[in-house]
């Protein structure tokens, strides 16, 4: 299923653990690493495709994750012609993707790379959110950068907003700030 411009609708998944590390899968029999992704089937919403792909490629179900955000618009990349099937040449340009940011609620042992009969990955690891993208195939790197940057705002804003409460030093008995003290300190939220 291609759109009028020659792009196949697709979803990409940035899965983060409790440490905000990202899931990387190593493509079967290759030395390249990538995020889970896959095509949107006819009649499927991006969310439905994301959950299907998450299960097929990583073995996780909806109860193992929470959606934190998604990209506002489609992000596109062109596929070099030598990667395009002959029957698609002239029509197919590449992929347009909606990217989802998911928080892993399950355990590492819930990950199963053999959940489908055609596995995409033969190994996986957690890496820093801002891991260098050299191991990602070159023509996808710009889209990965765009998706990571857009969704980082959601991920890191949330953790900063809820991580600390502001409390004034020298508070009055009723919990009112001392008007003579302009000092404040950050106190971990309980």
XYZ file of N, CA and C in Angstrom:
570
model
N 0.845 -1.172 0.000
C 0.000 0.000 0.000
C 0.894 1.239 0.000
N 0.888 1.986 -1.101
C 1.673 3.208 -1.226
C 0.748 4.408 -1.312
N 1.213 5.547 -0.800
C 0.423 6.763 -0.983
C 0.700 7.327 -2.380
N 0.080 8.430 -2.713
C 0.212 9.014 -4.058
C 1.630 9.427 -4.394
N 2.414 9.734 -3.358
C 3.790 10.179 -3.575
C 4.789 9.025 -3.632
N 4.322 7.796 -3.384
C 5.206 6.637 -3.447
C 5.797 6.205 -2.120
N 5.185 6.642 -1.011
C 5.674 6.256 0.315
C 4.739 5.241 0.954
N 5.335 4.237 1.576
C 4.576 3.205 2.277
C 4.337 3.651 3.712
N 3.075 3.685 4.178
C 2.795 4.046 5.578
C 3.382 3.016 6.535
N 3.976 3.496 7.596
C 4.765 2.664 8.476
C 4.722 3.249 9.887
N 5.033 2.433 10.880
C 5.196 2.907 12.250
C 6.605 2.582 12.730
N 7.129 3.452 13.581
C 8.406 3.222 14.233
C 8.182 3.258 15.728
N 8.984 2.507 16.474
C 8.787 2.379 17.917
C 10.088 2.680 18.652
N 10.029 3.676 19.530
C 11.127 3.945 20.456
C 10.641 3.454 21.812
N 11.190 2.340 22.233
C 10.809 1.699 23.490
C 11.859 2.032 24.534
N 11.431 2.620 25.656
C 12.369 2.982 26.716
C 12.057 2.207 27.988
N 13.126 1.902 28.738
C 12.942 1.242 30.036
C 12.843 2.301 31.133
N 12.869 1.875 32.382
C 12.725 2.804 33.504
C 13.924 3.755 33.643
N 15.047 3.405 33.033
C 16.241 4.266 33.064
C 16.300 5.185 31.843
N 15.249 5.192 31.034
C 15.182 5.955 29.783
C 16.215 5.497 28.760
N 16.604 4.237 28.851
C 17.446 3.632 27.817
C 16.519 3.115 26.717
N 17.024 3.097 25.485
C 16.214 2.668 24.347
C 16.533 1.235 23.934
N 15.508 0.557 23.432
C 15.631 -0.802 22.926
C 16.197 -0.743 21.515
N 17.265 -1.503 21.277
C 17.839 -1.664 19.943
C 17.787 -3.142 19.580
N 17.321 -3.429 18.372
C 17.317 -4.789 17.868
C 18.337 -4.938 16.752
N 19.066 -6.049 16.757
C 20.034 -6.338 15.679
C 19.320 -7.147 14.605
N 19.332 -6.630 13.402
C 18.634 -7.308 12.315
C 19.229 -8.693 12.083
N 18.355 -9.644 11.790
C 18.765 -11.037 11.584
C 19.852 -11.106 10.509
N 20.941 -11.781 10.854
C 22.068 -12.030 9.952
C 22.710 -10.770 9.381
N 22.587 -9.639 10.089
C 23.220 -8.393 9.647
C 23.963 -7.786 10.828
N 24.750 -6.784 10.542
C 25.478 -6.083 11.606
C 24.885 -4.708 11.853
N 23.623 -4.509 11.498
C 22.968 -3.224 11.725
C 21.927 -3.354 12.826
N 21.772 -2.278 13.568
C 20.837 -2.214 14.686
C 19.774 -1.194 14.351
N 18.571 -1.416 14.845
C 17.495 -0.475 14.584
C 16.406 -0.596 15.641
N 15.470 0.354 15.586
C 14.279 0.295 16.411
C 13.251 -0.590 15.715
N 12.329 -1.165 16.464
C 11.241 -1.913 15.821
C 10.443 -0.980 14.911
N 10.029 -1.495 13.784
C 9.212 -0.731 12.849
C 8.514 -1.690 11.903
N 7.488 -1.202 11.242
C 6.824 -2.045 10.268
C 5.666 -1.330 9.594
N 5.207 -1.930 8.508
C 4.160 -1.338 7.689
C 2.793 -1.360 8.339
N 1.994 -0.386 7.945
C 0.600 -0.316 8.366
C -0.217 -1.041 7.317
N -0.963 -2.044 7.730
C -1.791 -2.807 6.804
C -3.075 -2.056 6.480
N -3.674 -2.389 5.343
C -4.923 -1.755 4.924
C -5.982 -1.911 6.023
N -6.623 -0.802 6.408
C -7.666 -0.826 7.424
C -7.159 -0.732 8.849
N -5.855 -0.694 9.025
C -5.248 -0.652 10.348
C -4.915 0.804 10.708
N -5.142 1.185 11.953
C -4.719 2.509 12.421
C -3.234 2.434 12.778
N -2.550 3.583 12.870
C -1.156 3.548 13.307
C -0.973 2.879 14.678
N -1.895 3.115 15.610
C -1.785 2.490 16.943
C -1.923 0.975 16.833
N -2.883 0.499 16.047
C -3.057 -0.948 15.868
C -1.806 -1.553 15.231
N -1.251 -0.886 14.222
C -0.035 -1.380 13.566
C 1.133 -1.405 14.550
N 1.225 -0.372 15.391
C 2.312 -0.310 16.364
C 2.240 -1.493 17.328
N 1.046 -1.785 17.862
C 0.930 -2.909 18.791
C 1.188 -4.245 18.092
N 0.748 -4.388 16.853
C 1.014 -5.623 16.099
C 2.510 -5.797 15.880
N 3.169 -4.738 15.408
C 4.609 -4.806 15.159
C 5.394 -5.035 16.446
N 4.968 -4.390 17.527
C 5.634 -4.586 18.826
C 5.603 -6.058 19.220
N 4.470 -6.701 19.018
C 4.378 -8.119 19.364
C 5.175 -8.984 18.383
N 5.031 -8.731 17.085
C 5.735 -9.554 16.095
C 7.253 -9.464 16.231
N 7.777 -8.273 16.486
C 9.228 -8.082 16.487
C 9.877 -8.219 17.858
N 9.126 -7.881 18.920
C 9.724 -7.846 20.259
C 9.017 -8.798 21.225
N 7.835 -9.280 20.848
C 7.104 -10.214 21.699
C 6.313 -9.553 22.815
N 6.241 -8.229 22.818
C 5.523 -7.530 23.884
C 4.072 -7.266 23.496
N 3.221 -7.270 24.494
C 1.785 -7.014 24.319
C 1.448 -5.647 24.908
N 0.235 -5.135 24.640
C -0.141 -3.813 25.169
C 0.033 -3.665 26.676
N -0.182 -4.727 27.431
C -0.044 -4.624 28.894
C 1.410 -4.482 29.345
N 2.369 -4.712 28.446
C 3.785 -4.591 28.783
C 4.310 -3.168 28.600
N 3.501 -2.276 27.999
C 3.978 -0.935 27.665
C 2.912 0.120 27.961
N 3.359 1.368 28.001
C 2.453 2.514 28.069
C 2.896 3.497 26.986
N 1.959 4.031 26.227
C 2.281 5.027 25.203
C 2.525 6.364 25.892
N 3.719 6.927 25.661
C 4.054 8.233 26.216
C 3.806 9.354 25.214
N 3.937 9.046 23.934
C 3.757 10.070 22.912
C 3.940 9.501 21.530
N 3.750 10.375 20.551
C 3.957 10.015 19.144
C 4.324 11.268 18.378
N 4.921 11.077 17.219
C 5.268 12.247 16.411
C 3.996 12.894 15.887
N 4.051 14.204 15.725
C 2.881 14.946 15.251
C 2.554 14.601 13.812
N 3.580 14.488 12.982
C 3.392 14.275 11.550
C 4.168 13.051 11.081
N 3.938 12.701 9.834
C 4.696 11.625 9.201
C 6.138 12.082 9.022
N 7.071 11.194 9.288
C 8.485 11.424 8.993
C 8.832 10.510 7.828
N 9.490 11.034 6.816
C 9.753 10.269 5.587
C 11.239 10.022 5.373
N 11.530 8.867 4.784
C 12.877 8.627 4.277
C 12.772 7.934 2.932
N 13.737 8.244 2.069
C 13.806 7.617 0.756
C 14.718 6.402 0.833
N 14.336 5.371 0.127
C 15.132 4.145 0.062
C 15.949 4.196 -1.229
N 17.265 4.006 -1.140
C 18.084 3.990 -2.364
C 17.570 2.946 -3.350
N 17.649 3.268 -4.616
C 17.049 2.423 -5.651
C 17.574 0.987 -5.636
N 18.826 0.783 -5.289
C 19.359 -0.591 -5.289
C 18.757 -1.454 -4.176
N 18.038 -0.851 -3.224
C 17.340 -1.611 -2.187
C 15.881 -1.895 -2.567
N 15.382 -1.255 -3.618
C 13.972 -1.355 -4.001
C 13.769 -2.557 -4.923
N 12.704 -3.320 -4.635
C 12.371 -4.454 -5.497
C 12.097 -3.976 -6.916
N 12.471 -4.778 -7.883
C 12.287 -4.393 -9.288
C 10.858 -4.008 -9.628
N 9.904 -4.788 -9.119
C 8.506 -4.529 -9.461
C 7.990 -3.213 -8.867
N 8.700 -2.652 -7.881
C 8.271 -1.396 -7.250
C 9.023 -0.183 -7.804
N 10.095 -0.412 -8.562
C 10.905 0.712 -9.050
C 10.059 1.628 -9.922
N 10.274 2.917 -9.712
C 9.496 3.912 -10.435
C 8.265 4.366 -9.674
N 7.779 3.544 -8.739
C 6.600 3.895 -7.955
C 6.957 4.125 -6.491
N 7.815 3.287 -5.963
C 8.152 3.300 -4.535
C 9.326 4.230 -4.274
N 9.139 5.197 -3.360
C 10.221 6.102 -2.970
C 10.814 5.733 -1.623
N 9.946 5.294 -0.681
C 10.439 4.994 0.653
C 9.309 4.806 1.644
N 9.563 5.200 2.874
C 8.586 5.002 3.944
C 8.210 6.347 4.552
N 6.954 6.430 4.984
C 6.536 7.551 5.827
C 6.078 6.921 7.133
N 6.567 7.473 8.236
C 6.381 6.815 9.526
C 5.786 7.745 10.579
N 4.913 7.176 11.383
C 4.507 7.767 12.649
C 5.327 7.030 13.699
N 6.024 7.781 14.545
C 6.866 7.196 15.588
C 6.168 7.278 16.932
N 6.225 6.177 17.669
C 5.641 6.094 19.006
C 6.745 5.968 20.038
N 6.551 6.645 21.170
C 7.444 6.518 22.315
C 6.699 5.699 23.359
N 7.262 4.557 23.720
C 6.629 3.641 24.667
C 7.507 3.450 25.891
N 6.863 3.355 27.047
C 7.558 3.012 28.293
C 7.341 1.530 28.563
N 8.408 0.791 28.757
C 8.331 -0.632 29.096
C 7.853 -0.768 30.537
N 6.741 -1.461 30.726
C 6.217 -1.728 32.062
C 6.563 -3.140 32.510
N 6.800 -4.000 31.539
C 7.128 -5.393 31.838
C 8.594 -5.553 32.213
N 9.016 -6.786 32.214
C 10.401 -7.132 32.550
C 11.167 -7.464 31.279
N 12.488 -7.424 31.363
C 13.310 -7.810 30.212
C 12.979 -9.220 29.748
N 12.622 -10.080 30.675
C 12.304 -11.471 30.316
C 11.017 -11.583 29.493
N 10.223 -10.513 29.416
C 9.018 -10.512 28.577
C 9.360 -10.362 27.097
N 10.555 -9.869 26.799
C 10.972 -9.702 25.410
C 11.187 -11.073 24.784
N 10.609 -11.278 23.605
C 10.758 -12.543 22.880
C 10.930 -12.223 21.398
N 12.130 -12.418 20.888
C 12.416 -12.099 19.491
C 11.872 -13.144 18.524
N 11.347 -14.231 19.045
C 10.805 -15.313 18.209
C 9.283 -15.404 18.319
N 8.620 -14.281 18.543
C 7.156 -14.276 18.690
C 6.451 -14.509 17.357
N 7.136 -14.256 16.256
C 6.536 -14.514 14.938
C 7.379 -15.539 14.194
N 6.820 -16.060 13.116
C 7.546 -17.074 12.339
C 8.637 -16.458 11.462
N 8.649 -15.128 11.340
C 9.674 -14.423 10.559
C 10.324 -13.344 11.425
N 11.225 -13.743 12.331
C 11.825 -12.759 13.242
C 12.626 -11.696 12.492
N 12.568 -10.481 13.005
C 13.323 -9.353 12.446
C 14.701 -9.239 13.102
N 14.770 -9.607 14.388
C 15.991 -9.406 15.163
C 16.516 -10.739 15.693
N 17.854 -10.821 15.832
C 18.436 -12.015 16.460
C 19.183 -11.671 17.752
N 19.178 -10.385 18.129
C 19.763 -9.942 19.399
C 19.150 -8.586 19.736
N 19.257 -8.223 21.012
C 18.761 -6.910 21.425
C 19.549 -6.411 22.616
N 19.445 -5.092 22.879
C 20.141 -4.484 24.012
C 19.459 -3.160 24.370
N 19.722 -2.704 25.580
C 19.328 -1.367 26.006
C 20.541 -0.464 25.803
N 20.307 0.742 25.281
C 21.390 1.706 25.078
C 20.936 3.086 25.523
N 21.894 3.953 25.740
C 21.591 5.339 26.078
C 20.647 5.929 25.036
N 19.729 6.788 25.482
C 18.776 7.414 24.558
C 19.502 8.101 23.409
N 20.621 8.746 23.699
C 21.351 9.498 22.681
C 22.527 8.704 22.107
N 22.355 7.410 21.973
C 23.404 6.569 21.391
C 23.716 7.048 19.967
N 24.993 7.069 19.568
C 25.323 7.436 18.194
C 24.638 6.486 17.202
N 24.273 7.011 16.060
C 23.466 6.242 15.105
C 24.281 5.583 13.985
N 25.587 5.407 14.178
C 26.406 4.797 13.128
C 25.964 3.386 12.758
N 25.364 2.664 13.710
C 24.967 1.282 13.420
C 23.618 1.195 12.707
N 22.957 2.344 12.515
C 21.698 2.388 11.770
C 22.043 2.604 10.301
N 21.346 1.905 9.416
C 21.605 2.063 7.990
C 21.489 3.542 7.615
N 22.399 4.015 6.797
C 22.581 5.443 6.552
C 21.310 6.185 6.125
N 20.507 5.614 5.245
C 19.362 6.358 4.729
C 18.230 6.528 5.746
N 18.315 5.862 6.904
C 17.311 6.032 7.963
C 17.755 6.985 9.075
N 19.008 7.370 9.088
C 19.561 8.135 10.217
C 18.864 9.468 10.451
N 18.542 10.190 9.391
C 17.885 11.491 9.572
C 16.519 11.341 10.231
N 15.764 10.322 9.823
C 14.445 10.096 10.427
C 14.607 9.696 11.895
N 15.588 8.866 12.204
C 15.834 8.496 13.599
C 16.148 9.748 14.426
N 16.975 10.620 13.889
C 17.331 11.846 14.590
C 16.092 12.706 14.833
N 15.256 12.873 13.804
C 14.031 13.661 13.951
C 13.109 13.062 15.007
N 12.908 11.747 14.950
C 12.009 11.082 15.901
C 12.550 11.181 17.328
N 13.832 10.901 17.514
C 14.431 10.978 18.853
C 14.342 12.393 19.421
N 14.631 13.398 18.590
C 14.566 14.781 19.055
C 13.142 15.191 19.423
N 12.180 14.870 18.568
C 10.800 15.264 18.855
C 10.271 14.572 20.109
N 10.554 13.292 20.260
C 10.006 12.541 21.388
C 10.805 12.734 22.673
N 12.040 13.204 22.576
C 12.823 13.511 23.780
C 12.144 14.598 24.595
N 11.498 15.526 23.917
C 10.788 16.597 24.621
C 9.721 16.000 25.538
N 9.021 14.993 25.055
C 7.988 14.324 25.860
C 8.632 13.539 26.995
N 9.631 12.749 26.679
C 10.252 11.870 27.665
C 10.945 12.648 28.780
N 11.776 13.598 28.434
C 12.574 14.274 29.442
C 11.826 15.406 30.125
N 10.849 16.002 29.484
C 10.009 17.001 30.143
C 9.231 16.341 31.260
N 8.652 15.180 30.983
C 7.871 14.476 32.004
C 8.718 14.129 33.212
N 9.909 13.633 32.992
C 10.712 13.219 34.136
C 11.158 14.429 34.949
N 11.419 15.573 34.311
C 11.827 16.755 35.062
C 10.646 17.389 35.783
N 9.477 17.371 35.181
C 8.319 17.987 35.821
C 7.911 17.256 37.092
N 8.054 15.968 37.127
C 7.562 15.209 38.270
C 8.676 14.773 39.212
N 9.899 15.045 38.863
C 10.998 14.530 39.672
C 11.218 15.329 40.947
N 11.041 16.631 40.880
C 11.333 17.464 42.038
C 10.182 18.416 42.346
N 10.013 18.679 43.629
C 9.111 19.727 44.103
C 9.978 20.865 44.612
N 9.506 22.093 44.474
C 10.234 23.234 45.017
C 9.769 23.475 46.448
N 10.695 23.655 47.348
C 10.348 23.939 48.736
C 11.230 25.075 49.216
N 10.623 26.048 49.840
C 11.387 27.192 50.348
C 12.025 26.849 51.680
N 13.236 27.317 51.865
C 13.947 27.159 53.129
C 13.442 28.248 54.074
N 13.271 27.930 55.340
C 12.833 28.908 56.326
C 11.331 29.119 56.279
N 10.557 28.087 56.070
C 9.101 28.196 55.979
C 8.498 28.533 57.328
N 7.383 29.259 57.287
C 6.605 29.524 58.498
C 5.936 28.238 58.938
N 5.340 28.275 60.125
C 4.696 27.082 60.684
C 3.588 26.540 59.790
N 2.849 27.399 59.106
C 1.727 26.927 58.294
C 2.166 26.474 56.906
N 3.447 26.382 56.662
C 3.920 25.936 55.358
C 4.036 27.056 54.348
N 3.904 28.328 54.793
C 4.046 29.467 53.895
C 5.522 29.816 53.770
N 5.957 30.243 52.600
C 7.368 30.611 52.455
C 7.698 31.834 53.295
N 8.905 31.866 53.792
C 9.390 32.993 54.562
C 9.674 34.136 53.592
N 8.993 35.255 53.705
C 9.193 36.340 52.760
C 10.596 36.921 52.808
N 11.332 36.693 53.867
C 12.683 37.227 53.975
C 13.718 36.308 53.347
N 13.307 35.102 52.990
C 14.257 34.152 52.403
C 13.930 33.929 50.938
N 14.894 34.208 50.081
C 14.678 33.961 48.658
C 15.344 32.657 48.223
N 15.954 31.952 49.166
C 16.617 30.688 48.832
C 15.583 29.590 48.685
N 15.794 28.718 47.763
C 14.955 27.531 47.633
C 15.868 26.353 47.355
N 15.365 25.173 47.565
C 16.142 23.979 47.275
C 15.221 22.970 46.622
N 15.814 22.062 45.888
C 15.035 20.999 45.256
C 14.959 19.825 46.203
N 13.776 19.315 46.375
C 13.532 18.201 47.278
C 12.958 17.056 46.469
N 13.537 15.866 46.539
C 12.958 14.745 45.795
C 11.514 14.532 46.183
N 10.686 14.259 45.179
C 9.269 13.983 45.411
C 9.114 12.643 46.100
N 8.193 12.574 47.059
C 7.948 11.350 47.799
C 6.857 10.558 47.138
